[in-house]
Short mmCIF file of C-alpha atoms and ligand atoms in Angstrom, two decimals:
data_model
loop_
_atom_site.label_atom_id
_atom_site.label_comp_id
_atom_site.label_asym_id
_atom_site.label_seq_id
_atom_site.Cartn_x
_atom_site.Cartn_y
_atom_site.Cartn_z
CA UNK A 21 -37.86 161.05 141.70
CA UNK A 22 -41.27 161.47 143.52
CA UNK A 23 -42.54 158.02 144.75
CA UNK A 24 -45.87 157.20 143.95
CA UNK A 25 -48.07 154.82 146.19
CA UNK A 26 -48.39 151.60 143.70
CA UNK A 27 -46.28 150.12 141.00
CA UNK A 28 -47.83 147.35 138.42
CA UNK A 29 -45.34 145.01 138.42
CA UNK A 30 -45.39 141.18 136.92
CA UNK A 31 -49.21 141.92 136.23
CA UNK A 32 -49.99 143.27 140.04
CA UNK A 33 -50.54 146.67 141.44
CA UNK A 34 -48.43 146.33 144.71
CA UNK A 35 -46.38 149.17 146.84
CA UNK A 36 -44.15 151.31 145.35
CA UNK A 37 -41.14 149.80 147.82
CA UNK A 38 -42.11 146.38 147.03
CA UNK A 39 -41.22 146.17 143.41
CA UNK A 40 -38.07 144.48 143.63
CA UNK A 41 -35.83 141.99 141.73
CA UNK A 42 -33.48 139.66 142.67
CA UNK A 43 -29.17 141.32 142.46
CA UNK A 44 -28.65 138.76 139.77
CA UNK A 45 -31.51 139.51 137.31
CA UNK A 46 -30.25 139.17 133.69
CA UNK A 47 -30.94 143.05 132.79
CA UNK A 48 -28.83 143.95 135.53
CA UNK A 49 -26.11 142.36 134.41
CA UNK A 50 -26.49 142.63 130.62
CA UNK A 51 -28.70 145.73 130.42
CA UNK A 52 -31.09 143.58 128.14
CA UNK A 53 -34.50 145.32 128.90
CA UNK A 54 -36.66 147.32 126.50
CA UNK A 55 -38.60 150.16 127.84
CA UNK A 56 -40.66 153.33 127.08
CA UNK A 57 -41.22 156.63 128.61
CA UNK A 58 -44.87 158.08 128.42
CA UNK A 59 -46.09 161.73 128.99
CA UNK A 60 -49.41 162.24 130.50
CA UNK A 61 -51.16 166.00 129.94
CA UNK A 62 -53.66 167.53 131.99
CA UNK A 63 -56.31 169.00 129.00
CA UNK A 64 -59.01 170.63 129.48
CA UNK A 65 -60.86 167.87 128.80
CA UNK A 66 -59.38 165.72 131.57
CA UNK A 67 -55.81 163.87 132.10
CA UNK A 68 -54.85 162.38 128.47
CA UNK A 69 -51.79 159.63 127.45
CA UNK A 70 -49.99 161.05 124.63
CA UNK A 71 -49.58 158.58 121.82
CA UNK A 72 -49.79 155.67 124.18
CA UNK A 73 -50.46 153.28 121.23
CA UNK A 74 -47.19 154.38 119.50
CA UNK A 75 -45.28 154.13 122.66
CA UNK A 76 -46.54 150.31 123.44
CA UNK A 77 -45.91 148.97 119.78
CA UNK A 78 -41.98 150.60 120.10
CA UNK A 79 -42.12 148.33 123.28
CA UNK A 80 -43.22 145.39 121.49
CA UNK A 81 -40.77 146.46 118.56
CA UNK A 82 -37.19 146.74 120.69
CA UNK A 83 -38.52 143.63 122.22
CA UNK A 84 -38.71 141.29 118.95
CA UNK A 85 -35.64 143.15 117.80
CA UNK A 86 -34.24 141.77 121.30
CA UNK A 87 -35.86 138.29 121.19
CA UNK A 88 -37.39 139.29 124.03
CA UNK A 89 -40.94 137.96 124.81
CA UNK A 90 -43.02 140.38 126.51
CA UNK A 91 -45.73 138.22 128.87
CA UNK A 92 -48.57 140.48 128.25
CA UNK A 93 -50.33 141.40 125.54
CA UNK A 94 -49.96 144.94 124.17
CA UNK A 95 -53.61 146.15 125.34
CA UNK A 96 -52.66 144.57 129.04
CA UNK A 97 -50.01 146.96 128.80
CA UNK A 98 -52.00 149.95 127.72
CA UNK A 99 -54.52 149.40 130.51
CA UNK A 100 -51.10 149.03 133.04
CA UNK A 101 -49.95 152.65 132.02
CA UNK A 102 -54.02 153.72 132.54
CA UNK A 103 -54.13 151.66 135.65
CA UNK A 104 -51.13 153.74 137.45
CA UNK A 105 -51.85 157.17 136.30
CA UNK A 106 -55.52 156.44 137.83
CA UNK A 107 -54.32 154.80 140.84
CA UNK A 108 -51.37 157.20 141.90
CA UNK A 109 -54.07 160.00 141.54
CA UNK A 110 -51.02 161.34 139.02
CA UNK A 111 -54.31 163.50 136.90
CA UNK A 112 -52.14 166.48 136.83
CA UNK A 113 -49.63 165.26 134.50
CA UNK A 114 -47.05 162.15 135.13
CA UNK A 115 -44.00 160.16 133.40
CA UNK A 116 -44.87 156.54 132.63
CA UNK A 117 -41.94 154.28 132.28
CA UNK A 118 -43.27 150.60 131.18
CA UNK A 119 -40.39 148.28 131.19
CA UNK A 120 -39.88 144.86 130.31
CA UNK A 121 -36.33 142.89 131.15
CA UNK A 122 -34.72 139.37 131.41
CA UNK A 123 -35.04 138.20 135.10
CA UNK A 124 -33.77 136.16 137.47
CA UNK A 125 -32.78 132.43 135.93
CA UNK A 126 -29.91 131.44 134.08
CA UNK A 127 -27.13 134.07 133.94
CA UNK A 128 -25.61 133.17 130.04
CA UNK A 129 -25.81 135.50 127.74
CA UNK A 130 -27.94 132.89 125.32
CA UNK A 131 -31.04 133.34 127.64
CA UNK A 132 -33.12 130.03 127.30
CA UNK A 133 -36.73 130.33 125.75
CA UNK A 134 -38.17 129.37 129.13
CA UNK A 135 -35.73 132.55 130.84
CA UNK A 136 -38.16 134.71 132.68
CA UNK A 137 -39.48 137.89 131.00
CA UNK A 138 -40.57 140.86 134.12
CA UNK A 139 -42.87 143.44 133.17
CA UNK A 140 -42.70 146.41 135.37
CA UNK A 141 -44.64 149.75 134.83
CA UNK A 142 -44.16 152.67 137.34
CA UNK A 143 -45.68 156.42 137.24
CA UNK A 144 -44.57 159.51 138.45
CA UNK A 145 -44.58 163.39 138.41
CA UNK A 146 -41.77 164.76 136.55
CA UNK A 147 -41.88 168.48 135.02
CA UNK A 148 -39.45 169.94 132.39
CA UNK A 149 -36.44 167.74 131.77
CA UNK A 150 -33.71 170.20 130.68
CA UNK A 151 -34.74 173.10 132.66
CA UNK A 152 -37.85 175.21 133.57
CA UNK A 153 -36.29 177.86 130.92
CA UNK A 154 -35.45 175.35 128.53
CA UNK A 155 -38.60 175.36 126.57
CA UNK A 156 -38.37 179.26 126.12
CA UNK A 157 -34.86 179.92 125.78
CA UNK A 158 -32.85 177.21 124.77
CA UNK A 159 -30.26 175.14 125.55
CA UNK A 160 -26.88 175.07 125.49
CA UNK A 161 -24.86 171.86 123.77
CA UNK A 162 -21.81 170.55 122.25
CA UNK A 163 -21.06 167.95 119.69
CA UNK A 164 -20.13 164.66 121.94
CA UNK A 165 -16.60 163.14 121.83
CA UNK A 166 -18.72 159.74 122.24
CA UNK A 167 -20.33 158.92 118.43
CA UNK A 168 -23.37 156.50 118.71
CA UNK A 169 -23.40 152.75 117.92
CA UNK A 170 -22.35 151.89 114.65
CA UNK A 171 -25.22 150.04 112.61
CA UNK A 172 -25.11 146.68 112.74
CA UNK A 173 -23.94 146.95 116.32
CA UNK A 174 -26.25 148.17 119.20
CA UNK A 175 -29.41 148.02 117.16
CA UNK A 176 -30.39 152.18 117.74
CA UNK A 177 -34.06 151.36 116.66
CA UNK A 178 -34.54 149.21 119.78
CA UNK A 179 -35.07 151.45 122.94
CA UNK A 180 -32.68 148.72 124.96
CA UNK A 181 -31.46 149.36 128.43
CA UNK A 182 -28.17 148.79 127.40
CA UNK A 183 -28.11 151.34 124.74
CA UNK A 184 -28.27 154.05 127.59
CA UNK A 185 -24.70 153.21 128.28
CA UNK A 186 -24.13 155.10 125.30
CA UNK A 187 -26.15 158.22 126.61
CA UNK A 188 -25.25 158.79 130.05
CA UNK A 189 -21.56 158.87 128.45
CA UNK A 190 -22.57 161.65 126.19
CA UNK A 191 -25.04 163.36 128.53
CA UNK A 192 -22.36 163.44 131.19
CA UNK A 193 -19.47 164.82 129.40
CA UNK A 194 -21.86 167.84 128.03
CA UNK A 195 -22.89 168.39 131.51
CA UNK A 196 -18.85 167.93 133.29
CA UNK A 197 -18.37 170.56 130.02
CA UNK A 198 -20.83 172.89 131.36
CA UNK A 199 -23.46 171.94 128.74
CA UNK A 200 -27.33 171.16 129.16
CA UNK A 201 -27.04 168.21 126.83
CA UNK A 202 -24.66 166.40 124.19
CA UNK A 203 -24.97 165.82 120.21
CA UNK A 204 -23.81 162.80 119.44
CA UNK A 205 -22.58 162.18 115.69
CA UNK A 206 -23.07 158.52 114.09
CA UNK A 207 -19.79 156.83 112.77
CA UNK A 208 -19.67 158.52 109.18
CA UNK A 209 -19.48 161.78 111.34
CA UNK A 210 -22.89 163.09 110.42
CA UNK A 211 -25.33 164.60 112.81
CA UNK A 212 -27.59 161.70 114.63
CA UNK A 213 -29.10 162.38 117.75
CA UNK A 214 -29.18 163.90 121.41
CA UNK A 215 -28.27 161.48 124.23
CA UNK A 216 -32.06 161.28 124.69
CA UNK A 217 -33.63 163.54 122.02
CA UNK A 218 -34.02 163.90 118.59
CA UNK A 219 -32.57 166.92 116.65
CA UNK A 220 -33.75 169.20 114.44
CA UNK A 221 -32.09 171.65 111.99
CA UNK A 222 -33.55 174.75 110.55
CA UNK A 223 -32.11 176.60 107.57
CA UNK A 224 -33.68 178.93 105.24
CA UNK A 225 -37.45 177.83 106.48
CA UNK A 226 -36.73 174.16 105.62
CA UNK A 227 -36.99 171.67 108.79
CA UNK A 228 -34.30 168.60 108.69
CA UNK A 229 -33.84 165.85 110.59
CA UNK A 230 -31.31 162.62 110.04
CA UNK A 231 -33.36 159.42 108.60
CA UNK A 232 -33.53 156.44 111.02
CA UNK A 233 -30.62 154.86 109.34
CA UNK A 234 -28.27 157.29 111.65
CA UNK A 235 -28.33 155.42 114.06
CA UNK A 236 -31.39 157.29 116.07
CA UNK A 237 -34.48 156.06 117.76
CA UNK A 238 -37.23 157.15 115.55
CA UNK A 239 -38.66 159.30 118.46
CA UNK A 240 -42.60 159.41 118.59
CA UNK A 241 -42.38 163.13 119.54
CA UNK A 242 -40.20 163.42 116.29
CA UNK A 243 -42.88 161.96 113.88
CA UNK A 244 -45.19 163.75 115.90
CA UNK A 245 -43.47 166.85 114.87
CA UNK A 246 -42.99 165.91 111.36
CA UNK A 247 -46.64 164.63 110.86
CA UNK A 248 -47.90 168.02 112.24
CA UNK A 249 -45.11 170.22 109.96
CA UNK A 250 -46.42 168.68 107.29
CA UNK A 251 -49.88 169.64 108.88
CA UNK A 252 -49.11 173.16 109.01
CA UNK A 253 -47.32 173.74 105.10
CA UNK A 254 -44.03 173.47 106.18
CA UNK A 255 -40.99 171.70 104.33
CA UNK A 256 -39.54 169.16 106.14
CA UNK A 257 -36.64 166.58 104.89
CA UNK A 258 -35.30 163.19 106.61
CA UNK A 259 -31.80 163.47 105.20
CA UNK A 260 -27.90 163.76 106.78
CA UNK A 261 -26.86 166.41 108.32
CA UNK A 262 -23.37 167.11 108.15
CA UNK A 263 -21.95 168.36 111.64
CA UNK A 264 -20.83 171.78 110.32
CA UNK A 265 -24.80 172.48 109.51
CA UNK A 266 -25.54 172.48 113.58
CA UNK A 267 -23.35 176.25 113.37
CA UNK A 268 -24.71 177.58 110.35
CA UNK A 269 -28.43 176.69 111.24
CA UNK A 270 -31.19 179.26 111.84
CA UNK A 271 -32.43 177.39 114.40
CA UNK A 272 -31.99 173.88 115.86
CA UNK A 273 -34.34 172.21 118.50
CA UNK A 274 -34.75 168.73 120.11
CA UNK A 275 -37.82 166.61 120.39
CA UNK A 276 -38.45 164.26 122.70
CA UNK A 277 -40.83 162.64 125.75
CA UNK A 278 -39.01 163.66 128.11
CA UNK A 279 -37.59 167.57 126.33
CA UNK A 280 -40.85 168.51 124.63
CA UNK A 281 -39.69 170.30 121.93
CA UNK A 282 -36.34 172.31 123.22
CA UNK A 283 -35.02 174.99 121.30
CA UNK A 284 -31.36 174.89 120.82
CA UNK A 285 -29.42 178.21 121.97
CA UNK A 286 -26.02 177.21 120.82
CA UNK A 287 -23.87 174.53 119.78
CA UNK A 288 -20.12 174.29 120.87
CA UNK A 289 -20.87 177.86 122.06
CA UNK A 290 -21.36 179.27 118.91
CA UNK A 291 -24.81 180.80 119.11
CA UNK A 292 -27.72 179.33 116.83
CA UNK A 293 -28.73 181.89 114.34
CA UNK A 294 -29.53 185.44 116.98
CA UNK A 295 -29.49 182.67 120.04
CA UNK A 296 -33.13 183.10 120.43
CA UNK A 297 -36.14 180.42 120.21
CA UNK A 298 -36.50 180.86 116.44
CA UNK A 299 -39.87 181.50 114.61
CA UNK A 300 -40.16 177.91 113.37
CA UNK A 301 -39.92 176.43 116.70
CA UNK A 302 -42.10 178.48 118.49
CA UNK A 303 -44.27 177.64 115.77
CA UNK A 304 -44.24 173.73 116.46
CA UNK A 305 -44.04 174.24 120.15
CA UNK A 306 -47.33 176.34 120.28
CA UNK A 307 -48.89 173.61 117.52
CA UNK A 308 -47.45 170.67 120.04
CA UNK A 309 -48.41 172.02 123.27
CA UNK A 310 -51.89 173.51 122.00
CA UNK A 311 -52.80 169.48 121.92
CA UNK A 312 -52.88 169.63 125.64
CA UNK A 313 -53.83 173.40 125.90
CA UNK A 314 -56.77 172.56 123.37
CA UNK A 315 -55.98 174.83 121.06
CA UNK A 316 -54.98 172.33 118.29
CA UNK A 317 -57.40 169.92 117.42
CA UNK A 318 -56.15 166.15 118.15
CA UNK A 319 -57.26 165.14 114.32
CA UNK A 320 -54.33 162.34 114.39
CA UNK A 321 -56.27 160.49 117.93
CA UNK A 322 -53.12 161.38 119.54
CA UNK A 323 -54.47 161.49 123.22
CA UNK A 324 -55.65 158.67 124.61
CA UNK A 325 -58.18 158.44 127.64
CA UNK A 326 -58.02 157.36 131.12
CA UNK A 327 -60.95 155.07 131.34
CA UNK A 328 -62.22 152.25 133.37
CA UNK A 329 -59.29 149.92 131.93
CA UNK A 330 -57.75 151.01 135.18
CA UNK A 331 -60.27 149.36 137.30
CA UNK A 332 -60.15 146.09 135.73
CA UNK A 333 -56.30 145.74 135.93
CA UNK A 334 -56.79 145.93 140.12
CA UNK A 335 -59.81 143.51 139.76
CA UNK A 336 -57.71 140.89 138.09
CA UNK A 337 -54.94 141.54 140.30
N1 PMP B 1 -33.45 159.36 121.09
C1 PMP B 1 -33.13 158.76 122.24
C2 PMP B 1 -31.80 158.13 122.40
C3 PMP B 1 -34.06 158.75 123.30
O1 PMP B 1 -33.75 158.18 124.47
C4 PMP B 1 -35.31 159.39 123.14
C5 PMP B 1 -36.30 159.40 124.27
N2 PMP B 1 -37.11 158.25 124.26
C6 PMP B 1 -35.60 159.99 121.90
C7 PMP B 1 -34.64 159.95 120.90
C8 PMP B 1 -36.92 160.65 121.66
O2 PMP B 1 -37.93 159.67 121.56
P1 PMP B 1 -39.45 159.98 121.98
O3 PMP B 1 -39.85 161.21 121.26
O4 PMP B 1 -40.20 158.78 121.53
O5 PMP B 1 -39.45 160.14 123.46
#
């Protein structure tokens, strides 16, 4: 991680090293925090947030699913993820990680209406998360040993700190494996999701994906892809995926914030159709990244300013 200079945290901009919480907060303990991650793109036409509206109403989303009250209103947030892109002078492209978490207080696990609610929002520079390659050729993974939450369990819809107990389990076995990332099936044994992206299955020009009832987090890159599929004529189903589909596929690739859209190179080392990028794919990655490239027109309002927001966050500070 690259340290920036300031961190808006609790509804300051302070230093970086100063953002600190006390060793018995209740997230640290419980992992009950809700939190986003946020790509900003360098465009041609200046540094843009990518879907930053969809990102802060997930927030808000995990945190009613949590019971968690978030002490700021959603536009505060907004203007704390503008206010620390502008700030950190991070106009070449940055992470944004907004979090919100149970703090310091009582330590039960029936946190009080009155427990406190921290709301933390950090930026940094961070390039290609599964490899500088990755976008071009691929990735290797396996189908996970570790299956996701059952519903009715670990609510999968809520981006929760604690669910990411789940995924470092299944991220680090692929890796101890010698894999770039694991597949995790839901309980019925159908295909659900990556450890941190959503998957995508190719066969015979038609795109599927599992619906959000398989225990996935509706990914905004996913219905970013799917809303610009549908854009560009092509098929695309929400429906189960049976694991045996991930070695028969003509392609597979995984969406997310952090992975773009990866292309999928094999699965349990059995290659995806010629182990290339396949057409599709390319397809949706040159549509995807041509937002930021400006080659595809933002019709959807996808990328959202830096603007003076920025300036009043420090003024109120
Ligand atoms: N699933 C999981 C478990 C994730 O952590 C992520 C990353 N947030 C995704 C899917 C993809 O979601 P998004 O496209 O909104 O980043």
């Amino acid at each position: 991680m690259n340290p920036t200079e300031l961190i808006w945290h609790n509804g300051k901009l302070m230093p970086w090293a100063q953002a600190q919480v006390h060793v018995l907060t209740h997230a640290l303990h419980y992992g009950s925090s809700v939190f986003e991650g946020i790509r900003v793109y360098a465009t041609p036409d200046g540094s843009k947030i990518f879907r930053l509206r969809a990102h802060t109403r997930r927030l808000f989303d995990s945190a009613k699913i949590h019971r968690i009250s978030i002490p700021s209103s959603p536009a505060e947030v907004d203007a704390a993820c503008r206010a620390v892109v502008v700030r950190n002078n991070l106009t070449n492209g940055a992470y944004i990680r907004p979090i919100a978490f149970r703090g310091y207080g009582d330590i039960g696990l029936a946190p009080k209406d009155n427990h406190p609610v921290e709301l933390t929002v950090a930026a940094w520079e961070w390039g290609t998360y599964l490899g500088a390659d990755a976008l071009e050729k691929g990735v290797n993974v396996c189908v996970s040993s570790w299956q996701r939450a059952a519903p009715n369990t670990m609510p999968a819809l809520a981006k929760a700190g604690g669910n990411y107990l789940s995924s470092t389990l299944v991220s680090l076995e692929a890796r101890d494996n010698g894999f770039d990332e694991g597949i995790a099936l839901a309980t019925d044994g159908t295909v659900s999701e990556g450890a941190g992206e959503n998957i995508f299955v190719v066969r015979d020009g038609i795109i599927f994906t599992p619906p959000s009832g398989a225990s996935i987090l509706t990914g905004i890159t996913r219905n970013s892809v799917m809303v610009m599929a549908k854009d560009m004529g092509l098929e695309i189903v929400e429906q189960t995926i049976p694991r045996e589909m991930l070695y028969i596929a003509d392609e597979i690739f995984l969406t997310g914030t952090a992975a773009e859209i990866t292309p999928v190179r094999s699965v349990d080392r059995i290659d995806v159709g010629d182990g290339q990028r396949g057409a599709i794919t390319k397809r949706l990655q040159d549509a995807f990244f041509g937002l930021f490239e400006g080659t595809t027109d933002d019709q959807w309002g996808w990328l959202d300013p830096l603007d003076d927001a920025a300036v009043q966050v420090e003024k109120s500070a």
